[in-house]
XYZ file of C-alpha atoms in Angstrom:
221
model
C -43.428 12.753 6.492
C -40.910 13.184 9.398
C -38.936 15.736 9.567
C -35.765 15.406 10.389
C -34.439 15.216 13.389
C -31.932 18.271 13.909
C -29.749 16.842 16.842
C -29.360 13.223 15.069
C -28.604 15.146 12.144
C -26.043 17.092 13.821
C -24.081 14.500 15.597
C -24.032 12.581 12.462
C -21.723 15.533 10.416
C -19.807 15.452 13.466
C -19.537 11.884 13.275
C -18.349 12.724 9.262
C -15.968 15.501 10.419
C -14.648 12.956 13.153
C -13.987 10.604 10.601
C -11.989 13.328 8.494
C -9.802 14.498 10.880
C -9.257 10.399 11.518
C -8.442 10.028 8.274
C -6.217 12.872 7.583
C -4.132 11.751 10.641
C -3.424 8.222 10.196
C -2.387 9.749 6.352
C -0.228 11.625 7.896
C 0.650 9.614 10.531
C 2.271 7.450 8.059
C 3.730 9.774 6.202
C 5.929 10.511 8.687
C 6.766 6.717 9.750
C 8.209 7.093 5.800
C 10.274 9.454 6.469
C 11.059 8.034 9.963
C 11.843 4.734 7.656
C 14.306 6.905 5.226
C 15.918 9.321 7.710
C 16.973 6.398 9.456
C 17.974 3.400 7.953
C 18.957 5.052 3.962
C 19.761 8.246 5.283
C 23.037 8.648 6.927
C 25.113 7.111 4.700
C 23.770 9.801 2.619
C 24.897 13.021 4.673
C 29.099 12.128 3.815
C 28.439 12.162 -0.377
C 28.084 15.342 -2.489
C 23.939 15.710 -3.698
C 25.229 14.756 -6.907
C 27.142 11.621 -6.483
C 23.918 10.051 -4.383
C 22.588 6.670 -5.322
C 19.054 5.788 -3.795
C 19.406 1.779 -2.245
C 17.013 -0.682 -4.454
C 16.944 -4.043 -3.360
C 18.060 -6.061 -6.285
C 15.088 -8.405 -7.449
C 15.611 -12.317 -7.681
C 15.848 -12.394 -10.977
C 18.142 -9.744 -11.178
C 20.552 -11.464 -9.246
C 20.371 -14.722 -11.016
C 21.300 -12.986 -14.164
C 24.447 -11.086 -12.956
C 25.771 -13.900 -11.675
C 25.502 -16.009 -15.231
C 27.812 -13.196 -16.585
C 30.165 -13.599 -13.986
C 29.890 -17.467 -12.644
C 33.721 -19.128 -13.462
C 35.981 -16.352 -13.297
C 38.594 -15.950 -10.976
C 39.841 -13.209 -8.602
C 38.016 -10.719 -6.035
C 34.109 -9.988 -6.937
C 32.614 -6.719 -5.717
C 29.817 -5.449 -5.313
C 29.770 -0.870 -5.884
C 26.673 0.074 -3.785
C 25.964 -3.171 -1.919
C 22.969 -2.101 -0.403
C 21.459 -5.625 1.954
C 24.506 -8.000 0.050
C 22.217 -10.154 -1.393
C 24.282 -9.677 -4.206
C 27.794 -10.468 -2.594
C 26.251 -13.396 -0.742
C 25.062 -15.146 -3.966
C 27.976 -14.628 -5.356
C 30.688 -16.363 -2.932
C 27.565 -18.701 -3.010
C 28.500 -19.945 -6.996
C 31.726 -19.865 -5.868
C 33.744 -15.700 -6.794
C 36.201 -15.165 -4.504
C 36.721 -13.301 -2.156
C 33.888 -11.712 -2.404
C 33.348 -8.075 -1.096
C 30.348 -5.084 -1.026
C 31.292 -1.311 -0.408
C 27.947 -0.112 1.105
C 28.411 3.363 2.610
C 24.843 3.567 4.811
C 25.338 1.537 8.501
C 22.412 0.075 8.968
C 22.126 -1.567 5.410
C 26.051 -3.170 6.257
C 24.601 -4.350 9.110
C 21.378 -5.896 7.488
C 24.524 -7.902 5.091
C 26.548 -9.008 7.680
C 22.879 -10.761 9.452
C 21.690 -12.041 5.874
C 25.981 -13.342 5.641
C 25.839 -14.814 9.807
C 22.283 -16.709 9.329
C 23.512 -18.111 5.996
C 26.484 -19.485 7.643
C 29.171 -17.717 5.787
C 29.967 -14.583 8.074
C 33.607 -14.981 8.027
C 33.806 -16.056 4.189
C 32.299 -12.739 3.092
C 32.959 -9.465 3.246
C 30.834 -6.333 3.577
C 32.405 -3.114 4.096
C 30.972 0.811 4.913
C 33.277 2.649 2.758
C 32.250 5.372 0.523
C 32.177 3.209 -3.441
C 33.867 7.281 -4.729
C 36.664 6.417 -2.552
C 37.202 2.378 -2.601
C 40.654 1.777 -5.159
C 39.231 -1.292 -8.053
C 42.841 -1.851 -9.459
C 43.110 -5.082 -7.581
C 38.834 -5.854 -8.624
C 38.696 -8.597 -11.825
C 34.504 -8.437 -11.546
C 32.383 -5.941 -10.790
C 28.586 -5.250 -9.577
C 27.159 -1.946 -9.686
C 23.090 -1.437 -9.492
C 23.269 1.809 -10.242
C 21.345 5.045 -10.412
C 21.776 6.588 -14.739
C 23.021 9.952 -13.456
C 26.103 8.616 -11.663
C 26.449 6.849 -14.708
C 29.109 9.416 -16.754
C 30.976 9.839 -13.996
C 31.348 5.959 -12.755
C 33.088 5.390 -16.624
C 35.548 7.107 -15.878
C 36.065 5.498 -12.322
C 36.092 2.196 -14.122
C 38.341 3.168 -16.655
C 41.317 4.647 -15.159
C 41.324 1.803 -12.183
C 40.272 -1.404 -13.278
C 42.895 -3.875 -14.862
C 42.864 -5.137 -18.147
C 40.614 -8.668 -18.770
C 38.610 -6.642 -15.585
C 34.416 -7.520 -16.280
C 31.693 -5.222 -14.801
C 28.011 -5.923 -15.306
C 25.874 -2.772 -14.754
C 21.564 -3.823 -13.552
C 18.388 -1.903 -14.691
C 20.712 0.365 -16.702
C 24.277 0.451 -18.612
C 27.241 2.290 -18.355
C 25.614 4.865 -21.556
C 29.220 4.717 -23.607
C 30.782 1.412 -23.023
C 29.358 -1.622 -25.638
C 28.224 -4.123 -24.085
C 29.531 -7.498 -24.240
C 26.697 -9.639 -23.682
C 23.178 -8.330 -22.673
C 21.073 -10.699 -20.214
C 17.419 -10.194 -19.053
C 14.193 -8.426 -20.438
C 13.151 -4.593 -18.708
C 14.372 -3.650 -15.832
C 15.694 -7.914 -15.023
C 18.185 -6.673 -18.223
C 22.120 -6.827 -16.866
C 24.953 -5.302 -18.907
C 28.184 -6.739 -19.076
C 31.439 -5.169 -20.373
C 34.758 -6.616 -20.681
C 37.685 -3.688 -20.312
C 40.449 -3.738 -22.703
C 44.118 -1.856 -23.531
C 42.056 -0.401 -26.383
C 39.341 1.131 -24.771
C 37.059 -0.960 -22.444
C 33.793 -2.677 -23.689
C 34.916 -2.402 -27.343
C 35.619 -5.860 -28.133
C 32.611 -7.643 -29.052
C 33.863 -12.176 -28.249
C 32.787 -13.466 -25.714
C 34.612 -12.861 -22.304
C 36.782 -15.761 -21.376
C 36.061 -18.662 -18.844
C 32.413 -19.436 -21.312
C 30.853 -16.038 -20.435
C 28.177 -15.683 -22.686
C 27.938 -14.924 -25.519
C 26.514 -11.352 -26.496
C 22.748 -11.669 -26.077
C 19.370 -8.237 -27.020
C 17.381 -10.780 -25.648
């Protein structure tokens, strides 16, 4: 049996090392690219918000948007989305007759993206996206509120909602329920589930009756 040529074996070993190095460089490049996207698109708005109040952006799915609208459709008054991201909920709310519809988002890149979506949909002058900290926005004139926020900030949000929302307002929370409020309606399954809460004089979310304007009856399915 012929013995392997030492020169060929050395060349093959060098090729294997080069391939491993290329793989490592590609992995590092991918990580750097992901960080660059985070730093440019998602981080700027966070610099003005305390760490405990920061909420990463995760866009609502089509089904989540549909569930939100099913719990708000037909209700009068101003509709707002707190942490509106790319504006998809605000745009959908306007299209189904929830007007005026306003989104509050601190990240300037996401606000720009939301306005672009509205322009492409022919609604640039009909919906409103404001670059504002949701914790500093007054909710006293809001009748319908949509939130898709992290569970860590929901206890603090409850206090703000209770202090500022008028009686009869409705809050719809997606992905995670408000920790101490009792929902009047629940729609969807898993991560697509959304909870509706009505604000009453005796305390938010304490009524078991369906909401006004023919809102769906409570459902745990």
